[in-house]
Coordinates of C-alpha atoms in Angstrom, one line a residue:
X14 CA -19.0 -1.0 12.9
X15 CA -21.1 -4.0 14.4
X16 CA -24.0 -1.3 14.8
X17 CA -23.8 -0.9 10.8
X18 CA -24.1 -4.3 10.0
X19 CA -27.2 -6.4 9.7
X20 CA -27.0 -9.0 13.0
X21 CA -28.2 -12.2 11.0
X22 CA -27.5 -15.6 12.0
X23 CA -23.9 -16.2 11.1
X24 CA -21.0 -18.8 10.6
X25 CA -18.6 -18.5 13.1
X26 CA -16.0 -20.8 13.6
X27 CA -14.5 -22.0 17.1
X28 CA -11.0 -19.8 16.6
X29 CA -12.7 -17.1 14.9
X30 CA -13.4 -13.2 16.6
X31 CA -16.4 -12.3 17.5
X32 CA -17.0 -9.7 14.5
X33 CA -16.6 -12.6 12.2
X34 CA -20.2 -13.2 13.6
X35 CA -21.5 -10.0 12.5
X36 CA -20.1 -10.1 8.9
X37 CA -20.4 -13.5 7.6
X38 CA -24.1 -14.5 7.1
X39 CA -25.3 -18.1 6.1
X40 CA -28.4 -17.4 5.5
X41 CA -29.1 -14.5 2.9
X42 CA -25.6 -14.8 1.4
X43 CA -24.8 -11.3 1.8
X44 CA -24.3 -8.5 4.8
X45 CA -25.7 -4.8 4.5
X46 CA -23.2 -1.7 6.0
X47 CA -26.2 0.0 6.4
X48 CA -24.3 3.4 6.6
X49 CA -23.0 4.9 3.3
X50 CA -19.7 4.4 2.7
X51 CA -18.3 8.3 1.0
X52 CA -17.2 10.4 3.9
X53 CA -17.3 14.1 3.9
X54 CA -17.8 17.2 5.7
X55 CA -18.4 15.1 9.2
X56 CA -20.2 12.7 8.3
X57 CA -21.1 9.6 6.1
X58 CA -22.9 10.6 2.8
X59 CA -24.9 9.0 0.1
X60 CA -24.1 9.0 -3.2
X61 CA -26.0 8.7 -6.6
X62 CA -28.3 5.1 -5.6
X63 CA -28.8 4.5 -9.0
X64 CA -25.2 3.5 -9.2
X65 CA -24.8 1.0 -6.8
X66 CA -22.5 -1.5 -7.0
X67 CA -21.5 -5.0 -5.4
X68 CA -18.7 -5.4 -2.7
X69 CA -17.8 -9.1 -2.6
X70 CA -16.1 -10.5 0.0
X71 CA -13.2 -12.3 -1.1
X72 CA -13.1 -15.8 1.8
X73 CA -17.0 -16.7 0.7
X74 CA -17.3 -14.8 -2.8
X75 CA -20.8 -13.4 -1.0
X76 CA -21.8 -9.6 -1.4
X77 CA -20.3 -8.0 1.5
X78 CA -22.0 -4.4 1.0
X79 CA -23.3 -2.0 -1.9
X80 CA -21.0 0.7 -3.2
X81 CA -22.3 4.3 -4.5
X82 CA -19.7 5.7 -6.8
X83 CA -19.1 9.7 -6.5
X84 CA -19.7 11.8 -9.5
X85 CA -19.1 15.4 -10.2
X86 CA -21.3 16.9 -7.6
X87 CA -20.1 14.7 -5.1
X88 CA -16.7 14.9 -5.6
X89 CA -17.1 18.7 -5.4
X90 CA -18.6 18.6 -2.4
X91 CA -16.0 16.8 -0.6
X92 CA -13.2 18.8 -2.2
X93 CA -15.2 21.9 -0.9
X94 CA -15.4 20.4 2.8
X95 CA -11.7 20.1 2.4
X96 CA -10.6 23.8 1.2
X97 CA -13.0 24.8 3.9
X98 CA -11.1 22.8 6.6
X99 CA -7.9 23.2 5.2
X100 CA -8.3 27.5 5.6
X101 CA -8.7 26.1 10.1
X102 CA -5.7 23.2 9.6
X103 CA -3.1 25.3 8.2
X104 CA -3.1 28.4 10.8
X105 CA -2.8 25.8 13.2
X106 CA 0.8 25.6 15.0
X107 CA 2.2 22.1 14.4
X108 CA 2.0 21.5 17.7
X109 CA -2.0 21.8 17.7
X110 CA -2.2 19.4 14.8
X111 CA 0.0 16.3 16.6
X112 CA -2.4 16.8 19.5
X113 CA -4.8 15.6 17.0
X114 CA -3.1 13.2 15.0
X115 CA -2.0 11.6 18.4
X116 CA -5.4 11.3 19.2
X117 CA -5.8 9.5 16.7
X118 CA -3.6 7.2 16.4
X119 CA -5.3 6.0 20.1
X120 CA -8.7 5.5 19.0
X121 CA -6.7 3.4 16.3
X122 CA -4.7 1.3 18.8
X123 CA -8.3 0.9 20.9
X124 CA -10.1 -0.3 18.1
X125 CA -7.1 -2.6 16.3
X126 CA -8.9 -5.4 16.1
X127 CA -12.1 -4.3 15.3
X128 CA -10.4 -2.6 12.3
X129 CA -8.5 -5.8 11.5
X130 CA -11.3 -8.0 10.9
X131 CA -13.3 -5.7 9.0
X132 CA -10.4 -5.3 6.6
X133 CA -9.9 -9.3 6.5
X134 CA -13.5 -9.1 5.4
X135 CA -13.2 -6.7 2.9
X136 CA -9.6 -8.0 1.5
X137 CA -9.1 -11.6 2.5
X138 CA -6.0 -10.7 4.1
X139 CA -5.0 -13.3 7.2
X140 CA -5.9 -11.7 10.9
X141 CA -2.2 -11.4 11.5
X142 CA -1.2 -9.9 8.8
X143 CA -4.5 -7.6 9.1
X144 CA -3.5 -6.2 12.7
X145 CA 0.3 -5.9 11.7
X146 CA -1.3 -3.4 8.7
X147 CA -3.3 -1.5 11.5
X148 CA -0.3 -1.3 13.5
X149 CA 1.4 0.1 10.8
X150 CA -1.1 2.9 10.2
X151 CA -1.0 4.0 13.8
X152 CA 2.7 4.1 14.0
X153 CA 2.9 6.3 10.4
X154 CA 0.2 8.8 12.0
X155 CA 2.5 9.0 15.5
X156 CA 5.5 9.6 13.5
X157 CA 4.4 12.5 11.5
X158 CA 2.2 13.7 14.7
X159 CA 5.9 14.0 15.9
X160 CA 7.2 15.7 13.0
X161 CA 4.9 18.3 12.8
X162 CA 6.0 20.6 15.2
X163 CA 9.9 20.7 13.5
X164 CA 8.6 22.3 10.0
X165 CA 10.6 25.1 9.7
X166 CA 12.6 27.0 7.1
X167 CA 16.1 28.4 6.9
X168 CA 17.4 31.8 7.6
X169 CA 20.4 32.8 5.4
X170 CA 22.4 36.2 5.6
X171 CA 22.7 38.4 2.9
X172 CA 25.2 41.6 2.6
X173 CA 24.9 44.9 4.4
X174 CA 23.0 43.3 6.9
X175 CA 19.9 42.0 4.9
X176 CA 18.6 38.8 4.8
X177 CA 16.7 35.9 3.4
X178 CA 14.0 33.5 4.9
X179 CA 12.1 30.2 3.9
X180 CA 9.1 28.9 4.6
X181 CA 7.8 25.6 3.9
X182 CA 3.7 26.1 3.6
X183 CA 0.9 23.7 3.0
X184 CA -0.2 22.8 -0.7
X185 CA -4.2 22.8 0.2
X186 CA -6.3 20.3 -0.8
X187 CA -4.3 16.8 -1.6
X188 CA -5.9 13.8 -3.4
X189 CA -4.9 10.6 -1.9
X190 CA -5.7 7.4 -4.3
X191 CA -5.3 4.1 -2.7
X192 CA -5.0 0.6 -3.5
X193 CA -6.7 -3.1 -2.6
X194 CA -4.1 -4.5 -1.0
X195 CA -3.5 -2.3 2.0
X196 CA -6.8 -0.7 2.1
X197 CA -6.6 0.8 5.5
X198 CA -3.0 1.2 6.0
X199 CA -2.3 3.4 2.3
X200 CA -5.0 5.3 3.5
X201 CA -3.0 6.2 6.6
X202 CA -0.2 6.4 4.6
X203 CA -1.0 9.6 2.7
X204 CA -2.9 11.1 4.5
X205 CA -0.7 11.4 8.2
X206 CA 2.3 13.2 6.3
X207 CA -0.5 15.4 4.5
X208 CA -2.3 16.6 7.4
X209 CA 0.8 17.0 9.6
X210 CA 2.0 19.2 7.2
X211 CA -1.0 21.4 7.2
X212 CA -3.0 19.8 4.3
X213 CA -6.5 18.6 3.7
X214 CA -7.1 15.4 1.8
X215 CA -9.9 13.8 -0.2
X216 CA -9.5 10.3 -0.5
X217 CA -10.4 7.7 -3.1
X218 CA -10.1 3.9 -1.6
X219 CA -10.0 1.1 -4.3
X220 CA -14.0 0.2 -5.5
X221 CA -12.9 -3.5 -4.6
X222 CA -11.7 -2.8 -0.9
X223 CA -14.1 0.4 0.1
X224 CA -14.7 0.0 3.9
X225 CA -12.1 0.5 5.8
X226 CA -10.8 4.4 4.3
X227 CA -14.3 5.4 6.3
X228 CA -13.3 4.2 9.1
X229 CA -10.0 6.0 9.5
X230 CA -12.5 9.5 8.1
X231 CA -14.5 9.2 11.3
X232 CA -11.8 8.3 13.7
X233 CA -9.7 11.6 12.6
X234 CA -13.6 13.1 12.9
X235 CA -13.5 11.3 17.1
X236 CA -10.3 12.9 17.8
X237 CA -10.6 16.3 16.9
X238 CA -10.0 16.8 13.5
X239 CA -11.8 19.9 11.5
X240 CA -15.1 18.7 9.6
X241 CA -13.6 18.0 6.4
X242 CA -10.1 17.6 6.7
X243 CA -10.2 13.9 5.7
X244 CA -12.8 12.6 3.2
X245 CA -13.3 10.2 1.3
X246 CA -15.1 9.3 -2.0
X247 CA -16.1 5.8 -3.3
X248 CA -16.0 5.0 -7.0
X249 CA -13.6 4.0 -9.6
X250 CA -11.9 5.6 -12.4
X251 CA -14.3 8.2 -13.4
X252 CA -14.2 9.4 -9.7
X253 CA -10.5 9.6 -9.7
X254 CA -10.5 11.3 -13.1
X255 CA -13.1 13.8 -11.4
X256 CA -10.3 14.2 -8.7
X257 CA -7.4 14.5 -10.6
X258 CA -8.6 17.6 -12.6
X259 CA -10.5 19.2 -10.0
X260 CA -9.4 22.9 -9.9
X261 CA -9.3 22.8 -6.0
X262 CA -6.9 20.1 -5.9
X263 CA -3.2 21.0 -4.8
X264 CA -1.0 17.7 -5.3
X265 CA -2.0 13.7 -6.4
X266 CA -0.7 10.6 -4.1
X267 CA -1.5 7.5 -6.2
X268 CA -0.8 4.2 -5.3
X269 CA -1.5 1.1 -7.6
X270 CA -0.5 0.1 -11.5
X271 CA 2.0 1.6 -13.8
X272 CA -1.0 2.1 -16.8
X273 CA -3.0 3.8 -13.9
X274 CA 0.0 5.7 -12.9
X275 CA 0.4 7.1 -16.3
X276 CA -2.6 8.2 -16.5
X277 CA -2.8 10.2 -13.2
X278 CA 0.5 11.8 -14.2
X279 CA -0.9 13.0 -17.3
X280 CA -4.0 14.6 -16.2
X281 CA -1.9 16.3 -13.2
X282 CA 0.3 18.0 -15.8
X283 CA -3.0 19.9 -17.2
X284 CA -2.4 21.5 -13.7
X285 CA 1.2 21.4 -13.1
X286 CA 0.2 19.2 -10.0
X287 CA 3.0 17.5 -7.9
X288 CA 2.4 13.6 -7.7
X289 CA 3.5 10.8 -5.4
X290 CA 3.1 7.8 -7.7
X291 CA 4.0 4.4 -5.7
X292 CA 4.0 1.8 -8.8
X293 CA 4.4 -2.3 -10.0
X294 CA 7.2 -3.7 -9.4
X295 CA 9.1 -7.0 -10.6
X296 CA 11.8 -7.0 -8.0
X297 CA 14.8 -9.4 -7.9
X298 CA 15.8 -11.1 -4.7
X299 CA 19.6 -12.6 -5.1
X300 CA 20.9 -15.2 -2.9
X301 CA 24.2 -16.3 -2.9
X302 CA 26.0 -19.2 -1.9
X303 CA 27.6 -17.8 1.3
X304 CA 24.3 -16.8 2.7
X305 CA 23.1 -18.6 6.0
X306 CA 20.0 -20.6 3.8
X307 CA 17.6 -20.7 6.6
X308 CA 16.9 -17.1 6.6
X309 CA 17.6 -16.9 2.7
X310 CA 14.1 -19.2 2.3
X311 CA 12.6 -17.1 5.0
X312 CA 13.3 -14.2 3.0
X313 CA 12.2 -15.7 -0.1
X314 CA 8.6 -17.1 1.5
X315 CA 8.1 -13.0 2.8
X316 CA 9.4 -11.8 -0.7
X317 CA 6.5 -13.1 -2.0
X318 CA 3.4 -14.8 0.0
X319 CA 2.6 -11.8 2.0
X320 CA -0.8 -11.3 1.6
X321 CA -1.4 -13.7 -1.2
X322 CA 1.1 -11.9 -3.3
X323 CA -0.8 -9.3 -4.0
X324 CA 2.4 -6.5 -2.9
X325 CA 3.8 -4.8 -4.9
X326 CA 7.3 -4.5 -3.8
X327 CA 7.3 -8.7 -3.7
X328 CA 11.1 -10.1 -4.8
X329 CA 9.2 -12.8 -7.5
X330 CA 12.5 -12.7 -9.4
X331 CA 14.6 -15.3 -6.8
X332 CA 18.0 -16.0 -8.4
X333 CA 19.9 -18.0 -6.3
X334 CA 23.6 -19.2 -7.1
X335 CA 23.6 -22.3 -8.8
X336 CA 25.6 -24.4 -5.9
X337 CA 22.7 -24.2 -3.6
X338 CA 19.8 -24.1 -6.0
X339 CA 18.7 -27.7 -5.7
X340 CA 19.0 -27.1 -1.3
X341 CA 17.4 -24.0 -1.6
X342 CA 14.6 -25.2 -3.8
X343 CA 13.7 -28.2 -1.6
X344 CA 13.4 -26.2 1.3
X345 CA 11.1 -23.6 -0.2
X346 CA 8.9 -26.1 -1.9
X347 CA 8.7 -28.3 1.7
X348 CA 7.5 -25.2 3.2
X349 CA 5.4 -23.8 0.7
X350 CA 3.3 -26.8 0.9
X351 CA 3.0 -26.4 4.1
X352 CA 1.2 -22.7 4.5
X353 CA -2.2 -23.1 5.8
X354 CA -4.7 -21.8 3.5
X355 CA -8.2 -21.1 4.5
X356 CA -10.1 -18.5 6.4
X357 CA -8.9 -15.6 6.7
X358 CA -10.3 -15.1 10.1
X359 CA -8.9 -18.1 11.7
X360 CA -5.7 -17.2 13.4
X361 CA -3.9 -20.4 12.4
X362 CA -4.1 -19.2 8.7
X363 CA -1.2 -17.9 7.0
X364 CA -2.8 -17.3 3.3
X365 CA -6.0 -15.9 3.0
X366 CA -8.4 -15.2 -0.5
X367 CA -7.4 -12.8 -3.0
X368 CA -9.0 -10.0 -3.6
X369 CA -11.4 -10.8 -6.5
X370 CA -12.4 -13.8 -8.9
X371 CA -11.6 -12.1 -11.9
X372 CA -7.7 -11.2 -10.2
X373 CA -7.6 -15.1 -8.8
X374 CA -8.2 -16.2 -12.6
X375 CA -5.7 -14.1 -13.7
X376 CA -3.0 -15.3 -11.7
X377 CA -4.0 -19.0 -12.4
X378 CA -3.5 -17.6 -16.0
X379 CA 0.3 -16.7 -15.3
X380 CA 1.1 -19.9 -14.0
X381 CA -0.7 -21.7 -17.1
X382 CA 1.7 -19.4 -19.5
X383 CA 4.4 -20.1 -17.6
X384 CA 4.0 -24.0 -17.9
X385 CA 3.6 -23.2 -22.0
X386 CA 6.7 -21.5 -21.7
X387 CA 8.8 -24.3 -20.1
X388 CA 8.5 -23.5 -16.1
X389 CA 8.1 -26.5 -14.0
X390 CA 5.3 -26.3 -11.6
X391 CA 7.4 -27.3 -8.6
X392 CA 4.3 -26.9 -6.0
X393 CA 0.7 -25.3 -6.0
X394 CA -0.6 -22.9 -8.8
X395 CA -3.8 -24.5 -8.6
X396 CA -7.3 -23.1 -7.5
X397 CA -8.2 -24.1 -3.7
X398 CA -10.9 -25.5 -2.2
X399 CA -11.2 -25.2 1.7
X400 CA -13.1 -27.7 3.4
X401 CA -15.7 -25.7 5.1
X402 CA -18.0 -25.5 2.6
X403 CA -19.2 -22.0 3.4
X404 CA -16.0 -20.6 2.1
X405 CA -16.5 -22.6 -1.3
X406 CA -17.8 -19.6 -3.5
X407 CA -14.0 -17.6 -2.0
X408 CA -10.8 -16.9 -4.5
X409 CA -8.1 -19.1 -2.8
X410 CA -4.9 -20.9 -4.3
X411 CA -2.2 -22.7 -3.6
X412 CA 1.0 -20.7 -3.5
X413 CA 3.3 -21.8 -6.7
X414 CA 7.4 -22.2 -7.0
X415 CA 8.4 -22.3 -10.5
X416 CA 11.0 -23.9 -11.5
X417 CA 13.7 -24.0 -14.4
X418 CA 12.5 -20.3 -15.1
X419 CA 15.0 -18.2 -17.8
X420 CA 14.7 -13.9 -18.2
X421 CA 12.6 -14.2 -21.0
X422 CA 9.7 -15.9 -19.7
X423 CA 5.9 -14.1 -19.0
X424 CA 6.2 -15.1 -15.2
X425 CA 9.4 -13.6 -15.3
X426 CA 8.9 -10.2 -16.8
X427 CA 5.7 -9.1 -16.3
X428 CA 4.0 -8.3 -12.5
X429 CA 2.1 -11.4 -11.8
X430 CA 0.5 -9.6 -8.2
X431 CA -0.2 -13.5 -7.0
X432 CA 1.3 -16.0 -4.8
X433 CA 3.5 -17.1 -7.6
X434 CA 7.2 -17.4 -7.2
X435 CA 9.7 -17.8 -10.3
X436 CA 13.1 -19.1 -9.2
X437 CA 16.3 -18.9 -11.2
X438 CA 20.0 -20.0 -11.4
X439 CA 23.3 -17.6 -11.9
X440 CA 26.6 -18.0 -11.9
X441 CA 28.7 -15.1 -10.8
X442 CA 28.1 -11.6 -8.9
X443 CA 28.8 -9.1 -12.5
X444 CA 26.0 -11.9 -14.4
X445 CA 23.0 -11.5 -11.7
X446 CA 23.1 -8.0 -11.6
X447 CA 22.9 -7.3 -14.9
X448 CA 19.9 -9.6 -15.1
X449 CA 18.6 -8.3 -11.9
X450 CA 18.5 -4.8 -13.1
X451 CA 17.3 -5.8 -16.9
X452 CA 13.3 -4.6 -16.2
X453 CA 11.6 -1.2 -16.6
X454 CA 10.8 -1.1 -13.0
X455 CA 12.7 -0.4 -9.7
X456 CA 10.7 -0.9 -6.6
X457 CA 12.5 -3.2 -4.3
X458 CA 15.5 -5.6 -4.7
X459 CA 17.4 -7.9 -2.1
X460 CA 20.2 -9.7 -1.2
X461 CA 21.4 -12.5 1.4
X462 CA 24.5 -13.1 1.5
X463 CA 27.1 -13.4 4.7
X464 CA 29.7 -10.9 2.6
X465 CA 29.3 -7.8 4.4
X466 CA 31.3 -5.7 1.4
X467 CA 29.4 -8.0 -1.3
X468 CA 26.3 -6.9 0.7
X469 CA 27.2 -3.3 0.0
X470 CA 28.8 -3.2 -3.5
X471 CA 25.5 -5.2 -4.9
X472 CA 22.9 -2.8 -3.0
X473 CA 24.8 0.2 -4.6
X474 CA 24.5 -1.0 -8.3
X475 CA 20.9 -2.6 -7.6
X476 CA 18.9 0.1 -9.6
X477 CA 15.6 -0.1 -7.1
X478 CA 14.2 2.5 -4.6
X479 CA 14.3 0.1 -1.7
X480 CA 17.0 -2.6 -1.0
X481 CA 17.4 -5.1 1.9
X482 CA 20.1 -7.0 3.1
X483 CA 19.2 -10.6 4.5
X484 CA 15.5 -9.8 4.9
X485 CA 12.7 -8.4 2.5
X486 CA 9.6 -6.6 2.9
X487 CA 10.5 -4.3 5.9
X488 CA 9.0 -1.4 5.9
X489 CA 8.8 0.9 9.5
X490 CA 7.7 4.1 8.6
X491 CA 10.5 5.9 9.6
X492 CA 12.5 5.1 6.6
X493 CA 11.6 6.0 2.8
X494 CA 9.6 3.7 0.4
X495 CA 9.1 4.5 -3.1
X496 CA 10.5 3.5 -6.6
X497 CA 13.3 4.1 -9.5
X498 CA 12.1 3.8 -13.1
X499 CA 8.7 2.9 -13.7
X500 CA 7.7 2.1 -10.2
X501 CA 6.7 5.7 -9.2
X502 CA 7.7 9.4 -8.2
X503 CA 8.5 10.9 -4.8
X504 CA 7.9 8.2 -1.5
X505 CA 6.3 7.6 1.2
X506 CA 7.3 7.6 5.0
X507 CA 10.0 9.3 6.5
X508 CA 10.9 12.3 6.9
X509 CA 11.8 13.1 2.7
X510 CA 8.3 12.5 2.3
X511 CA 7.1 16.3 4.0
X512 CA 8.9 18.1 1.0
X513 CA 6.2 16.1 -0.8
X514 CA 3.0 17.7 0.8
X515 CA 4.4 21.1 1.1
X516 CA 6.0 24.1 -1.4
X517 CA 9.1 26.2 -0.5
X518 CA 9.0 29.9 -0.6
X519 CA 11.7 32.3 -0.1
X520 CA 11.5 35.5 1.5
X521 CA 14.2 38.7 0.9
X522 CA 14.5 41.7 2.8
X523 CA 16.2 44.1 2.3
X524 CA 17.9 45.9 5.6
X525 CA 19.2 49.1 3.7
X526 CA 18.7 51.2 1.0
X527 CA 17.6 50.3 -3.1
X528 CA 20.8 49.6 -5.1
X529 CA 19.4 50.6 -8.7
X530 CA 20.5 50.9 -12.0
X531 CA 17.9 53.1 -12.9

């Protein structure tokens, strides 16, 4: 990537990596990715210039790149360099694709931090949290690398000596959707179980977080890959709109919000197309009394200040049992306070920028409501400042704990997508759960507690797609992630997720004679 970018004189601080150099420019206030950044057939492409749009980056506010949104002859064009590499993919033994996908997932591990700074620029993510995400894509595309030599259908006996067979095939061309939060790591994501399945994907990253999804398109291009089998295309919703109803598309993986969601689903059902929908979520995290508090506030910190809040399986809904609420709380808000905000790029940072000035106002919104409402701003909630003064113009905060919060608040019900933590009191085990599970969504829910058959019992009437016992946001990619309710269709990782990207079809033969009625 440092070949893409303009080499201007840049900031770089004393702890900072060296691409930091390369993307953050005092002096013009903004850094050109000379490349294009829609990816098909090969190779980078340009789209319609007229279109262009700004990229900020989130740590200084400065343009970052230019964007050229696809329109309906570019999306064609990828989804045509797809179908045409998908006809090559799919013939191939699954064996021959993990060779690829393995390959792959090298070039990943060789460039990890590379990859990990350019998404920090792009997203304002922390370093750490940046590499753990590029880990995270490497270990999805080894997994399903693995998996794709064990497709395989069932044989079943029939009478007289006949038979019946299944195959699970490839759909064709899947659309893969992604988010801003995880930029790279969604991207890898959908498309690993895809490919290893057979599949060719076109891919749409976020029009806020654009950079990365084009890096991951060349590296399947490095190790192997057809020409075509993983594109991408830059724009926003008209592009996806372009994608959902192209005639050529098979099946729709979508990650993002529940509106958005909605939408998607409705266009695929003009095509009876299968979706993956991975939704909001306003997931409740329950802590007893009996739990072992130190790890209950670790929980609660993860639950909900990983990268800046902005996840959307976050527990923001912390009840804890009203004996230890006042220990609890002091211990959260002491180390709240204490998470180092700043640059991103500074491995002694622990909360980067958010994503966008319009999304950091938004979320300083919430916490204004929720004061209206009756919350009590126990810490932060308030725009931040760092001290380096080329980082000024960036989206920062401090990470909030409300207090005094009740079920019928805004902070409460509604997906705030910020560092912003509502904490409430219960009373009993039959009370929380009922409140827990009062919300149209179904993402994620937790519980700490020390009660190994309370553990259990509360997990099985928690009404969310994934639950975890004395930790939150765990996610290895060999276990299932996805929603109940509101927050999506089908999931992602594990091995549940190939009946996802491939159709079932049963074969009869007959070993004897025509049995007919006629």
């Amino acid at each position: 990537m440092l070949q893409r970018l303009a080499a201007l004189s840049c900031r770089r601080p004393a702890a900072a990596a060296p691409l930091a150099a390369a993307v953050r420019c005092a002096s013009s206030g903004s850094v050109d990715i000379k490349a294009p950044l829609n990816f098909w057939a090969g190779k980078r492409r340009r789209g319609p210039e007229k279109c262009r749009e700004d990229v900020y980056e989130p740590a200084t506010g400065r343009v970052l790149c230019h964007l050229e949104p696809c329109g309906a002859v570019e999306v064609d064009q990828a989804v045509k360099a797809a179908k045409s590499a998908f006809g090559h993919w799919s013939k191939m033994s699954g064996m021959e694709r993990a060779r690829t996908m393995i390959e792959a997932a090298h070039i990943i591990e060789s460039r990890r931090e590379e990859i990990a700074e350019m998404e920090v620029v792009n997203n304002g993510k922390s370093i750490t949290e940046a590499r753990l995400d590029v880990d995270s894509a490497r270990l999805c595309i080894e997994y399903y690398a693995g998996l794709a030599s064990t497709l395989a259908g069932q044989h079943v006996q029939l009478p007289g000596g006949s038979f019946a067979y299944t195959r699970r095939e490839p759909l064709g061309v899947c659309a893969g959707i992604g988010a801003w939060n995880y930029p790279f790591q969604i991207a890898a994501w959908k498309s690993a179980p895809a490919l290893a399945c057979g599949n060719s994907m076109v891919f749409k990253p976020s029009p806020v977080t654009p950079v990365t999804a084009v890096l991951l398109a060349e590296i399947y291009t490095q190790a192997g890959a057809p020409e075509g089998l993983f594109n991408v295309v830059q724009g926003g919703q008209e592009t996806g709109g372009l994608l959902c109803h192209h005639p050529d598309v098979a099946k729709l993986s979508f990650t993002g919000s529940v509106p958005t969601g909605q939408k998607i689903m409705e266009m695929a059902s003009k095509g009876v197309k299968p979706v993956t929908l991975e939704l909001g979520g306003k997931s409740p995290l329950l802590i007893f009394q009996d739990s072992d508090l130190e790890n209950a506030v670790r929980g609660a910190l993860m639950a909900n200040f990983l990268s800046q809040g902005q996840v959307c399986s976050n527990g923001t809904r912390v009840f804890v049992q009203r004996d230890i609420l006042p220990e609890f709380v002091e211990e959260v808000v002491k180390r709240t306070q204490a998470i180092e905000i700043g640059d991103p790029l500074l491995e002694s940072t622990r909360m980067g920028a958010l994503v966008s000035r319009s999304h950091l106002e938004k979320v300083l919104s919430f916490v204004d409501q929720a004061k209206k409402e009756g919350a009590t701003v126990l810490c932060g909630g308030e725009p931040f400042v760092p001290s380096d003064p080329k980082l000024r113009g960036g989206y920062y905060m401090s990470p909030c704990v409300l207090g005094n919060c009740t079920d019928e608040m805004t902070c409460v019900k509604e997906e705030i997508f910020g560092p912003v933590m509502s904490v409430l009191s219960f009373e009993t085990e039959e009370e929380v759960l009922q409140r827990a599970n009062d919300t149209t969504m179904g993402l994620a829910a937790g519980v700490f507690t020390r009660d190994v058959r309370r553990a259990h019992r509360v997990v099985e009437h928690l009404k969310a797609g994934s639950c975890f016992i004395n930790n939150y946001n765990i996610t290895p990619v060999e276990v299932p992630f996805g929603g109940f309710k509101m927050s999506g269709i089908g999931r992602e990782n594990g091995q549940v997720t190939i009946e996802y990207y491939t159709q079932l079809k049963t074969v009869f033969v007959e070993m004897g004679d025509v049995d007919s009625l006629f």
